[in-house]
Short mmCIF file of C-alpha atoms and ligand atoms in Angstrom, two decimals:
data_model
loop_
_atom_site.label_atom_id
_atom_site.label_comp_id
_atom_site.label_asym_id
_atom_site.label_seq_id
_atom_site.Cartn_x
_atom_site.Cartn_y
_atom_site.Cartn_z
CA UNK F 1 -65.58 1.96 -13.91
CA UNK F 2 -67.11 0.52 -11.05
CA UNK F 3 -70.70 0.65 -10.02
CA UNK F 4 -71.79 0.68 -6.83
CA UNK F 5 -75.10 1.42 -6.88
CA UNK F 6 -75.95 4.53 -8.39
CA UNK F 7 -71.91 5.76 -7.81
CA UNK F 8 -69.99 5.02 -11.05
CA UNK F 9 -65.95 4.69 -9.39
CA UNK F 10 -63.36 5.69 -12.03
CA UNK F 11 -60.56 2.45 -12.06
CA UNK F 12 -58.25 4.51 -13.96
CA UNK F 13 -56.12 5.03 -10.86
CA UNK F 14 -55.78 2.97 -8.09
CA UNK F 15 -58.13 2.67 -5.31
CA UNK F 16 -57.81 2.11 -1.41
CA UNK F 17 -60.49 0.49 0.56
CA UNK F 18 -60.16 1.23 4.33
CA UNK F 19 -60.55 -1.61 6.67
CA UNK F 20 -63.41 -1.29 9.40
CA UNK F 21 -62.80 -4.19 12.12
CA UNK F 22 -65.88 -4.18 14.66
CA UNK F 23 -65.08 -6.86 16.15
CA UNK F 24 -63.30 -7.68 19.52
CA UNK F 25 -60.74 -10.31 18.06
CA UNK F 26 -59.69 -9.41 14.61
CA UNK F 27 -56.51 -10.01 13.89
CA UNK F 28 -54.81 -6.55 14.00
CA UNK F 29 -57.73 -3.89 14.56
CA UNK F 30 -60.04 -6.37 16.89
CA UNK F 31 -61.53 -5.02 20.20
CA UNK F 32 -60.24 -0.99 19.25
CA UNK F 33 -63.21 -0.03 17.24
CA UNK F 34 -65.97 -2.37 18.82
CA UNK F 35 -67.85 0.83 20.23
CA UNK F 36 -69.76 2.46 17.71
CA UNK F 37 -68.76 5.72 18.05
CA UNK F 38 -65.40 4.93 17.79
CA UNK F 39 -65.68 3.11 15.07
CA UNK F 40 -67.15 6.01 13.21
CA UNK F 41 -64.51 8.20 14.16
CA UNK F 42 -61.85 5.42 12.62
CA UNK F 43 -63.60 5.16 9.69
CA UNK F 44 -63.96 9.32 9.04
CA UNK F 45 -60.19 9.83 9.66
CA UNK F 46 -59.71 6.68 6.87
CA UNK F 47 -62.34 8.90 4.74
CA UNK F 48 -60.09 12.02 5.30
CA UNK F 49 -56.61 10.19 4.51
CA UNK F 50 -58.24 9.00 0.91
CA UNK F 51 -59.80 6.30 1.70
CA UNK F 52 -62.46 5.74 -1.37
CA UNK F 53 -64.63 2.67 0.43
CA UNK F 54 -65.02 1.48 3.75
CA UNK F 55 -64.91 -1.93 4.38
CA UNK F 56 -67.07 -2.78 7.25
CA UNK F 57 -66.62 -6.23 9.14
CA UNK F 58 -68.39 -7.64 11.88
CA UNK F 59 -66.97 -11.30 12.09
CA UNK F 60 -63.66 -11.77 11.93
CA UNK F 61 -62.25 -14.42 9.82
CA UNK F 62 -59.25 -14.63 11.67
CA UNK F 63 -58.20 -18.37 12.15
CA UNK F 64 -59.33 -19.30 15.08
CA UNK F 65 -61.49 -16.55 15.88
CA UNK F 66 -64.81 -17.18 17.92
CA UNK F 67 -68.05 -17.44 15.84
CA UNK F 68 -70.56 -14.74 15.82
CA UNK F 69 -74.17 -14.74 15.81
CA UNK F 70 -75.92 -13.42 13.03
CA UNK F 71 -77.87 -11.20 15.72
CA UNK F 72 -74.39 -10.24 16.81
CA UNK F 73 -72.72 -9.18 13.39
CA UNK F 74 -76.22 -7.52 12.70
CA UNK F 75 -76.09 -5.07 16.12
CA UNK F 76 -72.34 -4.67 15.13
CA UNK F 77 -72.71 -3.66 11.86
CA UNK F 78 -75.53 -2.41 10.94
CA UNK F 79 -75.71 1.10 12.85
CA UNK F 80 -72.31 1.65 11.50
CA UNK F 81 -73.18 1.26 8.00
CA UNK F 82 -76.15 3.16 8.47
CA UNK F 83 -74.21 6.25 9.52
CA UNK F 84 -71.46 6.14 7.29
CA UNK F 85 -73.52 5.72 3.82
CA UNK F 86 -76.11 8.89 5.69
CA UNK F 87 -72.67 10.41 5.70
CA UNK F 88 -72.36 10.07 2.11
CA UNK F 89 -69.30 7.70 2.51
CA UNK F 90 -69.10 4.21 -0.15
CA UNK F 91 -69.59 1.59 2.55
CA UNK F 92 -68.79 -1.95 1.69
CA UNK F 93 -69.87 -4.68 4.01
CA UNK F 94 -67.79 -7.69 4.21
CA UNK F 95 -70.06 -10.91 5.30
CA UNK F 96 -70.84 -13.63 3.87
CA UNK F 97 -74.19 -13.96 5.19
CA UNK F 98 -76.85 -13.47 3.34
CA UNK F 99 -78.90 -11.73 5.67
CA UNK F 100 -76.47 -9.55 6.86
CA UNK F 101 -76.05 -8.51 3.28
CA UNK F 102 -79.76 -7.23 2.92
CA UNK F 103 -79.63 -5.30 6.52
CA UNK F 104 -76.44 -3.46 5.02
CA UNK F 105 -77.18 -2.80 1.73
CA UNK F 106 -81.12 -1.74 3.09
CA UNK F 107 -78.87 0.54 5.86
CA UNK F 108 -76.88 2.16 2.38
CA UNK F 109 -74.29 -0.35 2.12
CA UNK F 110 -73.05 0.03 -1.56
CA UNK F 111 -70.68 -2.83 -2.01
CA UNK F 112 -70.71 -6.04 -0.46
CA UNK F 113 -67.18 -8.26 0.32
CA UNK F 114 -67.62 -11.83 0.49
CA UNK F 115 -64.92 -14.40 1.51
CA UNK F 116 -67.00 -16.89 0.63
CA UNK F 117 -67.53 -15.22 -2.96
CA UNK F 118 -71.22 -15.95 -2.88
CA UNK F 119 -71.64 -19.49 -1.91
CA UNK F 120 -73.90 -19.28 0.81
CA UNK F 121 -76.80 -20.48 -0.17
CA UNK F 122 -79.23 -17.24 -0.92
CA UNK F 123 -75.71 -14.91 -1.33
CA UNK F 124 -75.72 -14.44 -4.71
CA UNK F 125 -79.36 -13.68 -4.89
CA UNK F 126 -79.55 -11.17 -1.93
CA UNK F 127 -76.90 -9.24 -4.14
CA UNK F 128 -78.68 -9.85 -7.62
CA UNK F 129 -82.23 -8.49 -6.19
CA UNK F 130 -80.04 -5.18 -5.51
CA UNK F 131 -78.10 -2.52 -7.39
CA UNK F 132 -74.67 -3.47 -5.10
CA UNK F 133 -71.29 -3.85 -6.31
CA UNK F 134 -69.43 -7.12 -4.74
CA UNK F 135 -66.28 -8.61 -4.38
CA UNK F 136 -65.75 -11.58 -4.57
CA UNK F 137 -62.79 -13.90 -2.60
CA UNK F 138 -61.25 -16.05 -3.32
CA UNK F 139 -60.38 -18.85 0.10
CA UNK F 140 -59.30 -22.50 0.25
CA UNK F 141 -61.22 -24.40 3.23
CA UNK F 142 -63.11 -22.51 5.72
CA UNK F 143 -61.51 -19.83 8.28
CA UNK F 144 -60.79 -22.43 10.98
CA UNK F 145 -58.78 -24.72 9.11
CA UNK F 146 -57.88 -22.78 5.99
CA UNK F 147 -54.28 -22.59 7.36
CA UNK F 148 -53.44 -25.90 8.19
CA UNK F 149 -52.23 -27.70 4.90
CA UNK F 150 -53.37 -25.76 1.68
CA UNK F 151 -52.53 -27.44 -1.49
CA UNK F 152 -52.48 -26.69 -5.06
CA UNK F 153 -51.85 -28.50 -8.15
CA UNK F 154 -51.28 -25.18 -9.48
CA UNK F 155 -52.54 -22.27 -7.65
CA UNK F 156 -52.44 -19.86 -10.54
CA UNK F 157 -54.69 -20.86 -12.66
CA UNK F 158 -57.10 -22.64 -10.11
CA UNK F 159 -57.81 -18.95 -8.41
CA UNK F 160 -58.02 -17.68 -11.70
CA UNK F 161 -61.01 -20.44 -12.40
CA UNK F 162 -62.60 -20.22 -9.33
CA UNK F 163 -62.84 -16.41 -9.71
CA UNK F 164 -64.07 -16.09 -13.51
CA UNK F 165 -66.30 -18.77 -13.13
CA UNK F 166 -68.23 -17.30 -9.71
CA UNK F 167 -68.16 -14.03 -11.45
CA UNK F 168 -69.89 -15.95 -14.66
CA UNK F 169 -72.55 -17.44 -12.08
CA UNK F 170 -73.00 -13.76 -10.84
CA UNK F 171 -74.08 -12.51 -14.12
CA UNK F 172 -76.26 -15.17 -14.85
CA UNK F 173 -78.00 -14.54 -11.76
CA UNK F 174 -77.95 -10.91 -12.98
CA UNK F 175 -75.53 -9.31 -11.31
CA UNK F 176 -74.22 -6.81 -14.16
CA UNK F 177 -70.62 -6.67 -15.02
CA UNK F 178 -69.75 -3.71 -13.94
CA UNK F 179 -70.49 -4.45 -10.56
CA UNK F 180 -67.97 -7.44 -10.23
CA UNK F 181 -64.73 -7.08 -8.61
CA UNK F 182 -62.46 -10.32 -8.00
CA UNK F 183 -59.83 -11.36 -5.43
CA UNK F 184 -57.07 -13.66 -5.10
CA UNK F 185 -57.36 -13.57 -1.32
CA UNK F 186 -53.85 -13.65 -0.20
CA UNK F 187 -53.51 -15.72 3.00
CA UNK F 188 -57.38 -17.42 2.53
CA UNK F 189 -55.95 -21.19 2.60
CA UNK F 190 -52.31 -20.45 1.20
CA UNK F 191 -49.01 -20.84 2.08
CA UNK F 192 -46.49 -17.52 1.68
CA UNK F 193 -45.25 -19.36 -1.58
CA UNK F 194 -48.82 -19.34 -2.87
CA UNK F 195 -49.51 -15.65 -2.25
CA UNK F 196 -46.05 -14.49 -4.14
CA UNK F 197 -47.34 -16.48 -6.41
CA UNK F 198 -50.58 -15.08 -7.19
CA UNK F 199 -49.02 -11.46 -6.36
CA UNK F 200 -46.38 -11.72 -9.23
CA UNK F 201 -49.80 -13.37 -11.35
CA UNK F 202 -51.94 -10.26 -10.37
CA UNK F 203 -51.55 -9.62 -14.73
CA UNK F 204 -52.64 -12.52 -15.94
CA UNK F 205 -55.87 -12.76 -13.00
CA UNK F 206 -56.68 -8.48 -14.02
CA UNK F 207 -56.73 -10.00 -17.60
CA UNK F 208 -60.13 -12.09 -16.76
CA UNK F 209 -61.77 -8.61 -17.12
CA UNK F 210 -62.78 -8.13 -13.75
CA UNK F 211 -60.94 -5.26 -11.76
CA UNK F 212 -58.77 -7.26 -8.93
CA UNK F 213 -58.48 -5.87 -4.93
CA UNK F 214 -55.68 -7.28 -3.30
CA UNK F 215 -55.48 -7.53 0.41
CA UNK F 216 -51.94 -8.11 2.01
CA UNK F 217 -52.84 -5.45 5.06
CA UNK F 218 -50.31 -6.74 7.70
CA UNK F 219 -50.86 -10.46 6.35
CA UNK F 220 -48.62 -13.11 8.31
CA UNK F 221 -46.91 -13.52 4.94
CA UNK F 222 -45.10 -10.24 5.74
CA UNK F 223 -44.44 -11.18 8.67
CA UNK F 224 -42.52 -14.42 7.76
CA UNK F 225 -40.66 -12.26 4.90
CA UNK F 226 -39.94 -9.44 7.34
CA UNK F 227 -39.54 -11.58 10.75
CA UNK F 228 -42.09 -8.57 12.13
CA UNK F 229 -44.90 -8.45 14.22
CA UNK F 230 -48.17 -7.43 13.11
CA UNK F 231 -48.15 -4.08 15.16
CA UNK F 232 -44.52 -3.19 12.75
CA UNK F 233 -45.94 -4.51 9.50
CA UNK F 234 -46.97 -0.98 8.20
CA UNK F 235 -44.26 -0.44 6.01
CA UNK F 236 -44.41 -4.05 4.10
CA UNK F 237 -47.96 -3.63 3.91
CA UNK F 238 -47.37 -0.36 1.69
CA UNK F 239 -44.92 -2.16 -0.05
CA UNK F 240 -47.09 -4.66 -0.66
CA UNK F 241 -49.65 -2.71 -1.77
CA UNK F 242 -47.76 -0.80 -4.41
CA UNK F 243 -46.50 -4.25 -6.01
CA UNK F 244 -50.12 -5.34 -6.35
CA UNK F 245 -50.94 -1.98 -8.12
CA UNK F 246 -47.90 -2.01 -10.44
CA UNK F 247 -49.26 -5.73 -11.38
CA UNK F 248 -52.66 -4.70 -12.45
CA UNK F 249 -54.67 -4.12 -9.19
CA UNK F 250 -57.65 -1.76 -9.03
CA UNK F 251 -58.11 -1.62 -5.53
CA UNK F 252 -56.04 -2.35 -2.43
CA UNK F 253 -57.67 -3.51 0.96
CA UNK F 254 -55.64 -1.75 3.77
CA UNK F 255 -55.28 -0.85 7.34
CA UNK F 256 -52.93 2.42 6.82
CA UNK F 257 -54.64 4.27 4.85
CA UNK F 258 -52.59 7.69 4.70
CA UNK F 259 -49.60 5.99 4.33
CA UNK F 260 -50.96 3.76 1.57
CA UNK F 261 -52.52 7.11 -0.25
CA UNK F 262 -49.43 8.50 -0.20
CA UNK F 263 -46.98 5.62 -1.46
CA UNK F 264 -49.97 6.05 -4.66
CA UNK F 265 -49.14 9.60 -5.16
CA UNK F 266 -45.52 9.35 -5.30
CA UNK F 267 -46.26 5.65 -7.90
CA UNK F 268 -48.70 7.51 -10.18
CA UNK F 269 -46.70 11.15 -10.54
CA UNK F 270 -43.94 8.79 -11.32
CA UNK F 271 -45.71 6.01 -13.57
CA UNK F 272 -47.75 9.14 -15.50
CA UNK F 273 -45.42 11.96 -15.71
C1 7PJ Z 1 -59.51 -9.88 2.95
C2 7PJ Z 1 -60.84 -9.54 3.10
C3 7PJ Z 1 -58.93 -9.82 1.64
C4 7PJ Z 1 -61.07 -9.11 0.85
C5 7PJ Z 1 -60.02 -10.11 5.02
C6 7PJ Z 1 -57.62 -9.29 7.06
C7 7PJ Z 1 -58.26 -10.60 7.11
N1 7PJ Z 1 -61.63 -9.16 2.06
N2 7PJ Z 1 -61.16 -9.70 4.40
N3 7PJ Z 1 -59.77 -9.43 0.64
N4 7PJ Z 1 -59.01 -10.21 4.16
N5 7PJ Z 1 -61.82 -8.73 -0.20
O1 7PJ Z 1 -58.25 -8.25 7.24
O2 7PJ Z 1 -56.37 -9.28 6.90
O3 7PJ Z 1 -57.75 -10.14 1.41
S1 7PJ Z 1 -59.99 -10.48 6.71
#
């Protein structure tokens, strides 16, 4: 179980989290949902294809992508969230700052996703005062720059370090258990050799305890295995998706949600028949 808030989420099967973009330059979604009501009409069709969380972003972390003003992810994100969680939706809000955090959870926000898994000074403590659920990323280097040359004496077990000891620091700061969720964050300052490698390693990270989400949504690592453009990634992405399930993921982080739903079905009649 996860809490999120006062919603207890069973993690007996597999979960999808449906990615909100409202921003103009994210890296597959950016500039279609940057009107509000069309955002909210994205997000309700995810909803209605299974999705069990919304993810909502208002900065994308996109290499290379401009920076945003807090005022600017605030006006973004914020009416959004508001709407969705009055809808009765599980709205997650992926910043990582700290003041963006209180606006969403304070607009119903139940979850919040941090790249940064909490290091911004006053992060971890805007989540602690609250009764939010957060997940927390791992990333080598900063979005700019993550890409350029990451390195790892052994990328396994450094992830696996970072991730159980920022989740430790979230519990002393008294973020309860049961609210933690961890992630390797594929494609947050590594290489495509790095993210099979923490893919076929999804085991040994679900093993800290913590339920893992895996993102690979239509991740340039798909792209170099498939030689496809992000628009024709769909189909990898579910593939991806299942293969992080089948190695111990809880919940998966994608763009197609209907498609990813349905890949589930047909895994789980077949893992629990
Ligand atoms: C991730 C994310 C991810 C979590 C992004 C994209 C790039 N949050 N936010 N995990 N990726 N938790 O949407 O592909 O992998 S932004």
């Amino acid at each position: 179980m996860l809490a999120l808030r006062n919603f207890m989420l069973d993690l007996s099967r597999p979960r999808v989290m449906g990615i909100l973009n409202v921003t103009p330059d994210s890296f597959f979604d950016g500039g279609r949902h940057v009107d509000t009501n069309a955002a909210l009409a994205h997000a309700r069709q995810m909803a209605a294809d299974g999705a069990d969380v919304i993810d909502v972003g208002g900065e994308s972390t996109r290499p290379g992508a401009a920076a945003v003003s807090e005022d600017e992810e605030l006006k973004r994100v914020l009416p959004v969230i508001e709407a969705l969680a009055g809808e009765g939706l599980l709205v997650s809000a992926d910043t990582r700052r700290p003041a963006v955090m209180r606006a969403a959870i304070a607009a119903g926000a139940a979850m919040v996703n941090d790249v940064g898994a909490l290091r911004v000074p006053g992060a971890m403590d805007a989540v602690a005062r609250t009764d939010a659920a957060v997940c927390l990323v791992h990333m080598q280097g900063e979005p700019g720059t993550m890409q350029r040359a990451p390195q790892y004496a052994d990328v396994v077990r450094e992830v696996r370090e970072f991730l159980v000891a920022r989740a430790r620091a979230c519990e002393d700061a008294g973020i309860a258990h049961a609210r933690i969720v961890v992630d390797p964050g594929f494609g947050f300052g590594k290489t495509l050799a790095h993210n099979l490698a923490l893919l076929r390693a999804l085991p040994d990270l679900a093993s800290a305890g913590y339920p893992v989400l895996a993102g690979l949504s239509r991740k340039s690592s798909l792209g170099t295995i498939t030689g496809r453009p992000i628009e024709e990634r769909m189909p990898a992405s579910v593939a991806a998706a299942l293969a992080a399930v089948t190695r111990g993921a809880s919940i998966v982080r994608v763009h197609d949600v209907r498609e990813t739903v349905d890949a589930l079905k047909v895994w789980l009649a077949v893992d629990q028949g």
